[in-house]
Amino acid sequence: MVATAVELASLEKTLGLSGVGGVPELQTNNGPGLEGLTTIASHLVKVAKKEELLGTTPEKSALVQQWLEYRVTQIDKCTTQDDKRMILKELNCYLEDKVYLAGNSFTLADIMLYNGLHPIVAALTHEDRERYVNVSRWFNHIQHYPGVRQHFAAIVFVRNRLYPTVH
Amino acid sequence: MTKGEAVGVPEDQAQSKKAAKKLQKEAEKAAKKAEKQAKLAAENQADEEDFAKDKYGILPMIQSQEKLDRVLVHVKNLTEDKADQMVWLRARVHTSRAKGKQCFLVLRQQQFNIQGLVAVGDHVSKQMVKFAANISKESIVDVEGYVRKVEQKVESCSQCDVELHIVKLFVVSAAEPRLPLQLDDAIRPETGDEEGRATVNQDTRLDNRIIDLRTMTSQSIFRLQSGVCQLFRETLIKKEFVEVQTPKIISAASEGGANVFTVSYFKTSAYLAQSPQLYKQMCICADFDKVFCIGPVFRAEDSNTHRHLTEFVGLDIEMAFNYHYHEVVTEIADTLVQIFKGLRDRFQTEIQTVGKQYPCEPFKFLEPTLRLEYLEAVAMLREAGVEMGDEEDLSTPNEKLLGRLVKEKYDTDFYILDKYPLAVRPFYTMPDPHDPKYSNSYDMFMRGEEILSGAQRIHDPQVLTDRALQLGIDIEKIKSYIDSFRFGAPPHAGGGIGLERVTMLYLGLHNVRQTSMFPRDPKRLTP
């Protein structure tokens, strides 16, 4: 819960909101309280008047929702090395022909997956970062996206291939 | 009692019925047996009629009864230009496969093999083909036959342009029919598992080392290893070095006491040498100027890794220099480069044979050898996100990462890392004149793993004593060593290489046990 609170506080900064406080259960000014990481995150995006981060077309919105769900159901639930490897492999395939998770524009999905993957990617060796080269490219891009990184440590990616035998 | 008897009667009857049946069955069996024997006898009779019976069989044990003038040709020399000649050869039966009136044998001699054919005809009888098919794998045979060109290349053999039409076949030494491991399984590349076929694991290989050593891969590895030693000697002798032999039973540990084997030595104890360090330095003080030695080195480290052995072969160099220890660094690096070049030029077949089972990129090096300073390396690692102190020793993962970074930047698998922090080196290492935190010491790396560790040594007895005391070493125990520098000692430097590691890393193998013929580690003392 503490980690979630920290993450939402960091998201507020990313979105340029002054601290609302009291997360992850959010008491909104008009209506009932909100619960859950992605629900609150989506709400904050709207409060910040950055709705484009939730997808500009119905297809994109659906994609963003899909990845937000992936974040809380898959990434946050994986504990073993095998789970992590599975996720990285899957994402690596998916990102092969994409700059952002929902195609060609930056969305909330990128921010939330960056946050969720940070500890996993930080623990990878250079060899593995190269093995999941598309994940690394995307991750490196997102961590340099203005305002996203916040309290997270920057992760170093070597630009050139070091391990020709990995592929 | 009576009751028992009363019951017993019908039982007896029942039993006799059973017995009768049994008898009948046995009679049937006997009849069958007799029939079989008759058949066998008939066959034996046929054997007697065997017109080729002098042309095959099991030779009596060779006890040096006679000196034959027979010339045994080596399998590797059987090529197209020997076509239609009659030759004798001695080889192992690698595989045999009978098919009707023919039997195909693969005859192997070291890393070479040829297809042999025993086919019923003018010289060969049916019985001889049968005999050939029944020879157990790995038996040693003497064979006479005609070398014949083949229309289609025999892809599975090293001598693919010819085959041998066998006319005589004698078993010199029969192998037991069951082998602890199959040679074909032992040379299968580990990555080729799509077919789901068996491979042999390391322990099984090592437990049955003499059979594993017969594989083409092992044959090539150890031929190449012999080449490393030969090239090392050749190069250094050309550079006017003297080969010396040093004792392996010593009175004091040379590099710290922890990882040393203690042996009982009459009423006291002694140690097994961790390196010929002290003795090659004494040779320098005795005016031998440039010395090298090849011999066993012992390390009592309880580390079960892919690159540690408790006994290995050390190739050690020590050399007096004029003004700067880089004179020595250059000589050592050049020696290694000469070895790499020699291997590349003279052992291409061996390299390729090993590459078939363990694929790897060819070994790359620069001339002159790349020399990096320790701080440069630390900077490169930090740039790649590694957090480490200026005077911290390189951990194994960092060592490997640095190797990759260097390979990427300079395209070399071989480089020198100079100016190590003094704190991580032994007491006899000369401090750096400009910064006492560093030292005139260096490591050399192949494919990101250390193969040589060396330094300029302290040749001044006073400085040496001071350093030993600083590190808490008992001066009494190394008195004879320090004393050898009292009567005029030239400045000198040197280094020691592990033969097994050089072979392993040159071929890009993954375990040092593959390049040690009979490896010794904390868990293995046999074979």
XYZ file of C-alpha atoms in Angstrom:
694
model
C 0.000 0.000 0.000
C 2.841 2.332 0.860
C 4.481 1.548 -2.491
C 1.198 2.295 -4.266
C 0.869 5.601 -2.428
C 4.397 6.556 -3.394
C 3.717 5.601 -6.976
C 0.537 7.697 -7.169
C 2.275 10.646 -5.525
C 4.974 10.340 -8.146
C 2.332 10.129 -10.868
C 0.821 13.372 -9.571
C 4.161 15.053 -10.061
C 4.491 13.561 -13.533
C 1.065 14.932 -14.439
C 1.888 18.311 -12.896
C -0.740 18.145 -10.124
C -0.130 19.553 -6.673
C -0.462 16.816 -4.035
C -4.021 15.580 -3.428
C -2.962 13.190 -0.661
C -4.763 10.286 0.959
C -4.161 7.744 -1.782
C -4.664 4.859 -2.686
C -8.173 5.393 -1.429
C -9.054 8.691 -2.968
C -11.805 10.927 -1.666
C -12.841 12.976 -4.637
C -14.424 16.395 -4.383
C -17.544 15.369 -6.227
C -19.014 11.929 -5.682
C -17.953 8.628 -4.150
C -14.404 7.575 -3.164
C -12.174 5.727 -5.608
C -10.185 2.577 -4.952
C -7.374 0.817 -6.780
C -4.139 1.846 -8.419
C -5.203 2.108 -12.052
C -8.617 3.550 -11.285
C -7.098 6.370 -9.300
C -4.337 6.811 -11.845
C -6.918 7.224 -14.637
C -8.846 9.672 -12.470
C -5.741 11.744 -11.814
C -5.067 11.889 -15.557
C -8.508 13.389 -16.065
C -8.067 15.850 -13.187
C -4.816 16.968 -14.799
C -6.760 17.481 -18.057
C -4.428 15.144 -19.934
C -7.078 12.783 -21.294
C -4.928 12.055 -24.327
C -2.883 9.827 -21.981
C -5.855 7.453 -21.835
C -5.977 7.049 -25.602
C -7.411 9.306 -28.277
C -9.418 6.709 -30.214
C -11.632 3.885 -28.884
C -9.052 1.326 -30.032
C -6.255 3.109 -28.219
C -8.291 3.520 -25.057
C -8.958 -0.196 -25.078
C -5.258 -0.899 -25.494
C -4.372 1.419 -22.620
C -6.929 -0.307 -20.395
C -5.547 -3.679 -21.404
C -2.009 -2.744 -20.402
C -3.148 -1.134 -17.151
C -4.810 -4.418 -16.300
C -1.671 -6.325 -17.351
C 0.300 -4.178 -14.934
C -1.771 -5.087 -11.874
C -2.642 -8.674 -12.792
C 0.627 -9.880 -14.350
C 3.579 -7.707 -13.401
C 2.592 -7.029 -9.800
C 1.844 -10.717 -9.252
C 5.073 -12.191 -10.558
C 7.561 -13.344 -7.963
C 9.769 -16.099 -9.369
C 12.562 -15.646 -11.869
C 10.611 -17.765 -14.353
C 7.575 -15.461 -14.118
C 9.757 -12.442 -14.735
C 11.438 -14.064 -17.692
C 8.034 -14.932 -19.174
C 6.831 -11.336 -18.882
C 10.016 -9.898 -20.354
C 9.888 -12.340 -23.231
C 6.273 -11.522 -23.948
C 6.840 -7.763 -23.797
C 9.987 -8.065 -25.892
C 7.985 -9.692 -28.675
C 5.165 -7.165 -28.403
C 7.446 -4.128 -28.464
C 9.434 -5.276 -31.474
C 7.555 -2.945 -33.837
C 6.350 -0.290 -31.380
C 7.709 2.852 -29.773
C 5.039 3.019 -27.071
C 2.775 0.333 -25.645
C -0.310 1.748 -27.378
C 1.358 2.283 -30.737
C 2.761 5.645 -31.684
C 1.882 7.862 -28.761
C 2.818 8.074 -25.130
C 0.048 6.989 -22.730
C -0.590 6.255 -19.085
C 0.164 2.595 -19.868
C 3.805 3.483 -20.537
C 4.116 5.281 -17.200
C 2.460 2.514 -15.192
C 4.433 -0.297 -16.832
C 7.663 1.630 -16.411
C 6.913 1.951 -12.698
C 6.012 -1.695 -12.369
C 8.975 -3.021 -14.326
C 11.609 -0.791 -12.729
C 12.713 -3.237 -9.988
C 12.761 -6.142 -12.468
C 14.804 -4.305 -15.095
C 17.170 -2.863 -12.471
C 18.073 -6.397 -11.368
C 18.918 -7.600 -14.889
C 22.479 -8.193 -16.035
C 23.728 -6.454 -19.150
C 23.451 -9.765 -20.936
C 19.733 -10.012 -20.132
C 19.104 -6.360 -20.967
C 20.508 -7.220 -24.352
C 18.471 -10.394 -24.604
C 15.268 -8.335 -24.101
C 16.527 -5.599 -26.362
C 13.092 -4.190 -27.298
C 12.070 -3.915 -23.657
C 15.374 -2.151 -22.953
C 14.888 0.291 -25.820
C 11.351 1.125 -24.704
C 12.352 1.340 -21.039
C 15.294 3.615 -21.750
C 13.061 5.848 -23.852
C 10.377 6.082 -21.145
C 12.832 6.756 -18.329
C 14.079 9.783 -20.287
C 10.559 10.985 -21.099
C 10.111 14.357 -19.375
C 8.837 13.948 -15.830
C 8.393 10.176 -15.789
C 11.410 8.977 -13.853
C 10.865 11.002 -10.623
C 12.287 9.096 -7.615
C 13.439 6.035 -9.580
C 17.139 5.468 -10.177
C 18.266 5.839 -13.774
C 19.236 2.494 -15.301
C 22.227 2.318 -17.594
C 21.790 0.687 -20.993
C 24.841 0.120 -23.138
C 24.096 1.442 -26.600
C 26.145 -1.128 -28.488
C 25.755 -4.872 -28.571
C 28.133 -6.607 -26.175
C 26.947 -10.180 -26.472
C 26.724 -11.270 -30.084
C 25.904 -14.841 -29.064
C 22.787 -13.958 -27.076
C 20.503 -13.759 -30.079
C -2.460 -86.838 11.453
C -5.002 -89.037 9.656
C -6.898 -86.029 8.689
C -3.824 -84.647 7.210
C -3.148 -87.825 5.278
C -6.729 -88.023 4.087
C -6.443 -84.587 2.693
C -3.025 -85.359 1.429
C -4.055 -88.043 -1.042
C -6.034 -85.964 -3.490
C -3.396 -83.346 -3.146
C -0.798 -85.858 -4.202
C -2.870 -86.811 -7.153
C -3.231 -83.218 -8.142
C 0.469 -82.772 -7.771
C 1.269 -85.773 -9.894
C -0.975 -84.364 -12.602
C 0.921 -81.127 -12.449
C 4.186 -82.992 -12.420
C 3.188 -84.900 -15.508
C 2.442 -81.692 -17.293
C 5.724 -80.305 -16.164
C 7.552 -83.342 -17.405
C 5.901 -83.077 -20.756
C 6.872 -79.451 -21.034
C 10.429 -80.238 -20.095
C 10.537 -82.960 -22.685
C 9.316 -80.491 -25.283
C 11.961 -78.042 -24.204
C 14.668 -80.673 -24.410
C 13.504 -81.608 -27.863
C 13.692 -78.023 -28.939
C 17.117 -77.710 -27.425
C 18.324 -80.772 -29.231
C 16.928 -79.394 -32.431
C 18.759 -76.140 -31.861
C 21.947 -77.964 -31.062
C 21.625 -79.984 -34.198
C 21.180 -76.772 -36.119
C 24.196 -75.251 -34.427
C 26.214 -78.344 -35.160
C 25.166 -78.102 -38.775
C 26.260 -74.521 -38.764
C 29.515 -75.498 -37.157
C 29.972 -78.004 -39.873
C 29.392 -75.206 -42.293
C 32.038 -73.303 -40.371
C 34.459 -76.068 -41.078
C 33.717 -75.587 -44.711
C 34.456 -71.866 -44.336
C 36.964 -71.077 -47.083
C 38.008 -67.792 -45.423
C 38.665 -69.143 -41.970
C 42.305 -68.025 -41.953
C 41.376 -64.504 -42.834
C 39.625 -63.511 -39.630
C 39.575 -64.365 -35.960
C 40.828 -63.332 -32.580
C 44.575 -62.891 -32.395
C 46.423 -64.426 -29.479
C 47.561 -61.808 -26.959
C 50.468 -59.896 -28.398
C 53.382 -60.756 -26.179
C 56.031 -59.675 -28.659
C 56.486 -63.156 -30.137
C 57.402 -61.984 -33.598
C 58.501 -58.922 -35.488
C 56.363 -58.610 -38.590
C 57.500 -56.583 -41.564
C 53.948 -55.404 -41.946
C 53.511 -51.652 -42.407
C 50.483 -50.299 -40.615
C 49.156 -47.215 -42.380
C 47.619 -44.412 -40.350
C 43.951 -43.779 -41.105
C 44.628 -40.083 -41.690
C 46.890 -41.020 -44.602
C 44.220 -42.973 -46.429
C 43.256 -40.580 -49.184
C 42.420 -40.729 -52.857
C 46.063 -41.084 -53.880
C 46.179 -44.429 -52.058
C 43.279 -45.689 -54.173
C 43.353 -49.404 -55.157
C 46.336 -50.103 -52.929
C 46.337 -52.968 -50.460
C 47.036 -51.695 -46.929
C 47.178 -52.921 -43.359
C 45.948 -50.757 -40.545
C 45.158 -50.949 -36.853
C 42.095 -49.121 -35.634
C 39.153 -49.266 -33.283
C 35.733 -50.448 -34.355
C 33.707 -47.284 -33.915
C 30.447 -48.798 -35.143
C 29.438 -51.865 -37.101
C 26.266 -52.358 -39.040
C 25.418 -55.635 -40.770
C 23.001 -55.817 -43.668
C 22.530 -59.174 -45.289
C 25.713 -60.199 -47.015
C 27.506 -57.001 -46.107
C 28.852 -55.448 -42.941
C 29.836 -51.802 -42.724
C 32.398 -50.880 -40.095
C 33.541 -47.407 -39.133
C 37.191 -47.752 -38.232
C 38.576 -45.019 -36.028
C 42.124 -44.010 -35.249
C 42.405 -40.976 -32.966
C 40.336 -38.198 -34.500
C 40.220 -39.815 -37.955
C 37.870 -42.468 -39.256
C 37.136 -44.391 -42.414
C 34.338 -46.614 -43.610
C 35.247 -50.270 -43.963
C 33.217 -52.854 -45.861
C 33.172 -56.605 -45.356
C 31.107 -58.120 -48.190
C 30.645 -61.762 -49.153
C 32.709 -62.445 -52.269
C 35.917 -64.056 -53.496
C 37.852 -63.285 -50.319
C 35.101 -63.080 -47.753
C 32.792 -65.828 -46.540
C 29.370 -65.547 -44.907
C 30.881 -66.529 -41.578
C 33.435 -63.754 -41.812
C 30.714 -61.141 -42.299
C 28.924 -62.562 -39.280
C 32.136 -62.390 -37.273
C 32.691 -58.771 -38.308
C 29.185 -57.832 -37.270
C 29.695 -59.350 -33.835
C 32.868 -57.460 -32.917
C 32.004 -55.229 -29.962
C 32.348 -51.446 -30.294
C 35.739 -50.001 -29.313
C 37.583 -53.264 -29.930
C 40.979 -52.857 -31.550
C 41.377 -54.676 -34.862
C 44.083 -55.302 -37.439
C 42.640 -54.998 -40.910
C 43.897 -55.629 -44.424
C 42.022 -54.327 -47.385
C 41.889 -52.405 -50.640
C 41.480 -48.656 -50.578
C 38.695 -47.852 -53.024
C 37.421 -44.520 -54.219
C 33.754 -43.933 -53.500
C 31.267 -42.328 -55.843
C 29.327 -40.593 -53.124
C 31.221 -38.942 -50.302
C 31.021 -40.712 -46.970
C 29.787 -37.718 -44.973
C 30.084 -39.346 -41.575
C 33.827 -40.061 -41.850
C 36.901 -37.872 -41.869
C 38.263 -39.858 -44.849
C 35.220 -39.183 -46.974
C 36.651 -39.861 -50.455
C 37.625 -43.491 -49.942
C 36.490 -46.646 -48.212
C 38.286 -49.823 -47.289
C 37.265 -53.166 -48.824
C 38.343 -55.518 -46.091
C 39.847 -58.921 -46.909
C 41.391 -59.773 -43.527
C 40.152 -58.886 -40.097
C 41.694 -59.821 -36.743
C 40.721 -58.698 -33.274
C 43.783 -57.550 -31.320
C 41.921 -56.518 -28.182
C 38.230 -57.073 -27.617
C 36.248 -54.489 -25.692
C 33.542 -55.474 -23.252
C 30.219 -55.284 -25.054
C 28.637 -52.721 -22.728
C 30.251 -49.267 -22.754
C 29.628 -46.853 -19.879
C 28.983 -44.095 -22.421
C 28.511 -43.931 -26.168
C 31.089 -41.899 -28.083
C 28.463 -40.576 -30.460
C 26.464 -39.223 -27.523
C 29.593 -37.612 -26.111
C 30.320 -35.547 -29.210
C 26.793 -34.324 -29.840
C 26.536 -30.530 -29.555
C 24.491 -29.634 -26.494
C 22.447 -27.083 -28.383
C 21.191 -29.573 -30.959
C 18.465 -30.934 -28.723
C 15.607 -30.706 -31.227
C 15.875 -34.424 -31.846
C 15.823 -35.109 -28.118
C 18.872 -37.346 -28.341
C 21.120 -38.242 -25.466
C 24.116 -36.204 -24.419
C 26.595 -37.214 -21.738
C 26.914 -35.048 -18.662
C 30.214 -33.827 -17.289
C 30.419 -36.203 -14.333
C 29.785 -39.308 -16.424
C 32.455 -38.116 -18.812
C 34.974 -37.586 -16.043
C 34.134 -40.864 -14.289
C 34.920 -42.678 -17.550
C 37.595 -40.277 -18.665
C 39.608 -42.700 -20.817
C 36.605 -43.349 -23.024
C 35.624 -39.683 -23.143
C 39.192 -38.825 -24.135
C 38.758 -40.957 -27.269
C 36.195 -38.571 -28.760
C 37.288 -36.377 -31.640
C 36.662 -33.304 -29.515
C 38.850 -34.453 -26.628
C 41.554 -35.644 -29.012
C 41.649 -32.194 -30.574
C 41.542 -30.301 -27.267
C 44.567 -32.093 -25.858
C 46.539 -31.961 -29.088
C 45.970 -28.214 -29.077
C 46.940 -28.023 -25.419
C 50.202 -29.763 -26.177
C 50.644 -27.097 -28.846
C 50.254 -24.340 -26.254
C 53.141 -25.774 -24.210
C 55.241 -26.317 -27.284
C 54.679 -22.773 -28.566
C 55.350 -21.346 -25.105
C 58.707 -23.126 -24.961
C 59.604 -22.355 -28.560
C 58.906 -18.637 -28.187
C 60.716 -18.203 -24.885
C 63.763 -20.224 -25.924
C 63.993 -17.967 -28.983
C 63.919 -15.013 -26.604
C 66.902 -16.605 -24.782
C 65.024 -17.788 -21.713
C 66.267 -20.739 -19.626
C 63.871 -23.489 -18.548
C 64.170 -24.302 -14.852
C 62.618 -26.898 -12.535
C 61.596 -25.838 -9.061
C 60.574 -27.874 -6.000
C 56.881 -28.356 -5.344
C 57.281 -29.280 -1.673
C 58.032 -26.021 0.079
C 58.426 -24.792 3.643
C 56.284 -21.644 3.467
C 53.227 -20.539 1.560
C 54.097 -18.011 -1.124
C 50.887 -16.021 -1.368
C 49.137 -16.040 1.960
C 48.629 -19.180 4.007
C 44.917 -19.848 3.620
C 44.688 -21.718 0.334
C 47.597 -24.069 0.615
C 47.782 -27.861 1.013
C 49.728 -29.071 4.011
C 51.642 -32.343 3.729
C 53.353 -34.168 6.529
C 57.081 -34.095 5.994
C 58.852 -36.504 8.329
C 58.616 -34.930 11.773
C 57.375 -31.576 10.524
C 54.954 -30.324 7.905
C 55.454 -28.792 4.494
C 53.265 -27.193 1.820
C 52.501 -27.890 -1.807
C 53.644 -24.937 -3.933
C 50.912 -22.487 -4.977
C 53.305 -21.164 -7.598
C 57.029 -21.387 -8.303
C 57.107 -17.670 -7.423
C 59.847 -17.647 -4.794
C 62.103 -20.022 -6.692
C 61.982 -18.293 -10.029
C 62.855 -15.035 -8.231
C 65.795 -16.763 -6.595
C 66.921 -17.861 -10.056
C 66.903 -14.200 -11.092
C 69.082 -13.354 -8.073
C 71.350 -16.180 -9.197
C 71.934 -14.414 -12.533
C 69.739 -16.510 -14.793
C 68.152 -13.273 -16.046
C 65.266 -14.851 -17.977
C 63.687 -18.055 -16.724
C 60.505 -19.995 -17.272
C 59.089 -23.197 -15.872
C 56.197 -25.516 -16.689
C 54.900 -27.620 -13.841
C 52.081 -28.477 -11.458
C 50.674 -25.827 -9.155
C 48.373 -26.509 -6.193
C 45.541 -24.410 -4.774
C 43.582 -25.547 -1.737
C 40.664 -23.219 -2.483
C 37.342 -24.892 -1.811
C 35.748 -23.278 -4.845
C 33.641 -25.426 -7.125
C 33.427 -23.155 -10.135
C 33.800 -23.667 -13.842
C 37.338 -22.285 -13.756
C 38.981 -23.546 -10.560
C 41.014 -26.710 -10.128
C 43.031 -27.731 -7.099
C 45.930 -28.903 -9.238
C 46.740 -27.371 -12.580
C 49.694 -26.774 -14.848
C 51.383 -23.418 -14.435
C 53.402 -21.754 -17.153
C 55.591 -19.305 -15.231
C 57.866 -16.554 -16.447
C 60.312 -14.350 -14.525
C 62.653 -11.842 -16.108
C 65.145 -9.173 -15.030
C 64.632 -5.805 -16.716
C 66.638 -2.618 -17.131
C 64.550 0.394 -16.117
C 60.815 -0.182 -16.448
C 58.701 -3.268 -15.788
C 56.825 -2.674 -19.025
C 59.834 -4.258 -20.731
C 58.654 -7.510 -19.138
C 54.941 -6.887 -19.781
C 55.700 -6.460 -23.468
C 57.713 -9.696 -23.563
C 54.992 -11.720 -21.843
C 52.230 -10.258 -23.991
C 54.248 -10.974 -27.111
C 54.796 -14.569 -25.966
C 51.049 -15.032 -25.626
C 50.447 -13.429 -29.012
C 52.973 -15.847 -30.551
C 51.063 -18.726 -28.939
C 47.738 -17.458 -30.333
C 49.254 -17.046 -33.777
C 50.861 -20.480 -33.659
C 47.586 -22.112 -32.644
C 45.734 -20.283 -35.394
C 48.267 -21.319 -38.040
C 49.120 -24.864 -36.990
C 46.001 -26.180 -35.253
C 43.185 -25.084 -37.524
C 41.798 -28.636 -37.911
C 41.711 -29.112 -34.144
C 40.043 -25.735 -33.613
C 37.397 -26.592 -36.180
C 36.807 -30.054 -34.748
C 36.189 -28.613 -31.280
C 34.035 -25.890 -32.850
C 31.694 -28.512 -34.267
C 30.685 -29.562 -30.763
C 31.217 -26.243 -28.969
C 30.644 -23.461 -31.480
C 32.403 -20.169 -30.727
C 33.762 -17.115 -32.483
C 37.422 -17.223 -33.489
C 39.809 -15.736 -30.923
C 40.744 -12.136 -31.706
C 43.818 -10.204 -30.548
C 45.666 -7.020 -31.374
C 49.306 -6.444 -32.043
C 50.709 -4.796 -30.017
C 48.486 -5.977 -27.204
C 45.986 -3.530 -25.743
C 47.040 -2.243 -22.307
C 44.475 -0.539 -20.078
C 45.098 0.970 -16.662
C 42.967 -0.136 -13.751
C 41.335 3.274 -13.351
C 40.357 3.343 -17.027
C 38.677 -0.019 -16.552
C 36.847 1.212 -13.459
C 35.664 4.223 -15.494
C 34.396 1.937 -18.286
C 32.506 -0.179 -15.781
C 30.974 2.867 -14.108
C 29.831 4.096 -17.464
C 28.023 0.773 -17.842
C 26.253 1.354 -14.544
C 28.496 -0.645 -12.193
C 29.068 0.895 -8.797
C 32.533 0.172 -7.425
C 35.318 1.890 -5.483
C 38.601 2.994 -7.051
C 40.594 0.466 -5.051
C 38.081 -2.347 -5.021
C 39.084 -5.668 -6.624
C 37.219 -6.777 -9.769
C 34.481 -9.296 -9.065
C 34.068 -12.148 -11.532
C 30.868 -10.739 -13.127
C 32.524 -7.332 -13.480
C 35.599 -8.967 -14.963
C 33.423 -10.628 -17.586
C 31.435 -7.464 -18.288
C 34.677 -5.537 -18.696
C 35.801 -8.186 -21.178
C 32.643 -7.586 -23.226
C 33.054 -3.811 -23.051
C 36.662 -4.069 -24.194
C 35.701 -6.464 -26.989
C 33.011 -4.052 -28.159
C 35.279 -1.022 -28.025
C 38.586 -2.450 -29.250
C 37.539 -5.749 -30.894
C 40.026 -7.870 -28.986
C 39.598 -10.939 -26.769
C 43.027 -10.419 -25.207
C 44.161 -7.408 -23.203
C 46.320 -6.342 -20.267
C 44.987 -4.601 -17.196
C 47.798 -2.639 -15.539
C 48.317 -0.784 -12.231
C 46.162 -2.779 -9.832
C 45.443 -1.353 -6.372
C 48.273 -2.388 -4.035
C 45.824 -3.586 -1.392
C 44.550 -6.481 -3.524
C 48.009 -7.857 -4.440
C 50.543 -10.043 -2.558
C 53.238 -8.558 -0.287
C 56.094 -8.835 -2.790
C 54.364 -6.523 -5.301
C 56.249 -3.279 -6.055
C 54.220 -0.145 -5.171
C 53.610 2.452 -7.882
C 56.193 5.289 -7.589
C 53.595 8.010 -8.284
C 50.716 6.778 -6.162
C 51.395 4.371 -3.281
C 47.769 3.162 -3.388
C 48.512 1.451 -6.689
C 51.137 -1.059 -7.750
C 53.275 -2.122 -10.683
C 51.136 -5.173 -11.232
C 49.008 -6.468 -14.064
C 46.578 -9.179 -15.091
C 46.003 -10.492 -18.587
C 42.564 -11.521 -19.780
C 41.201 -13.844 -22.449
C 37.507 -13.577 -23.331
C 36.975 -11.606 -20.139
C 38.560 -14.112 -17.795
C 41.885 -13.808 -16.031
C 44.617 -16.082 -17.291
C 47.757 -14.392 -15.999
C 48.590 -12.492 -12.889
C 51.937 -10.755 -12.592
C 53.882 -7.821 -11.200
C 57.186 -6.156 -10.672
C 58.565 -7.730 -7.484
C 60.301 -5.905 -4.684
C 64.030 -6.623 -5.031
C 65.106 -4.534 -2.051
C 65.287 -6.676 1.126
C 64.408 -3.788 3.448
C 61.307 -2.702 1.520
C 60.313 -6.356 1.196
C 60.598 -6.905 4.963
C 58.554 -3.769 5.627
C 55.762 -4.872 3.280
C 55.700 -8.385 4.763
C 55.457 -6.945 8.280
C 52.671 -4.568 7.219
C 50.658 -7.551 6.018
C 51.409 -9.531 9.175
C 53.550 -12.228 7.596
C 55.935 -14.196 9.818
C 59.383 -12.973 8.712
C 61.125 -16.062 10.113
C 59.264 -18.345 7.705
C 60.336 -16.413 4.607
C 63.856 -15.637 5.799
C 65.621 -17.586 3.070
C 63.498 -15.776 0.468
C 64.287 -12.286 1.814
C 67.957 -13.198 2.291
C 68.314 -14.016 -1.383
C 67.945 -10.308 -2.177
C 70.745 -9.184 0.191
C 73.640 -9.769 -2.160
C 72.706 -7.711 -5.159
C 69.385 -8.388 -6.846
C 68.389 -7.026 -10.259
C 64.976 -5.391 -10.743
C 62.633 -8.026 -12.126
C 59.036 -8.856 -12.949
C 57.112 -11.901 -14.103
C 53.836 -13.720 -14.206
C 52.141 -17.104 -14.196
C 49.612 -18.543 -16.634
C 47.248 -21.467 -16.136
C 47.579 -23.885 -19.071
C 44.062 -25.289 -18.703
C 42.518 -21.824 -18.632
C 44.383 -20.676 -21.716
C 43.204 -23.738 -23.641
C 39.659 -23.378 -22.358
C 39.365 -19.694 -23.200
C 41.134 -19.922 -26.535
C 38.601 -22.537 -27.651
C 35.738 -20.696 -25.956
C 34.853 -23.725 -23.775
C 32.848 -23.295 -20.613
C 34.493 -25.557 -18.085
C 38.153 -25.923 -17.180
C 37.599 -29.645 -16.537
C 37.218 -30.090 -20.279
C 40.815 -28.987 -20.773
C 42.285 -30.911 -17.869
C 42.972 -34.528 -18.720
C 42.393 -35.858 -15.217
C 40.944 -32.897 -13.364
C 41.385 -32.395 -9.633
C 38.870 -30.326 -7.737
C 37.555 -30.316 -4.152
C 35.162 -33.131 -5.047
C 37.228 -35.226 -7.432
C 40.377 -37.249 -6.799
C 39.765 -40.072 -9.299
C 40.442 -41.189 -11.944
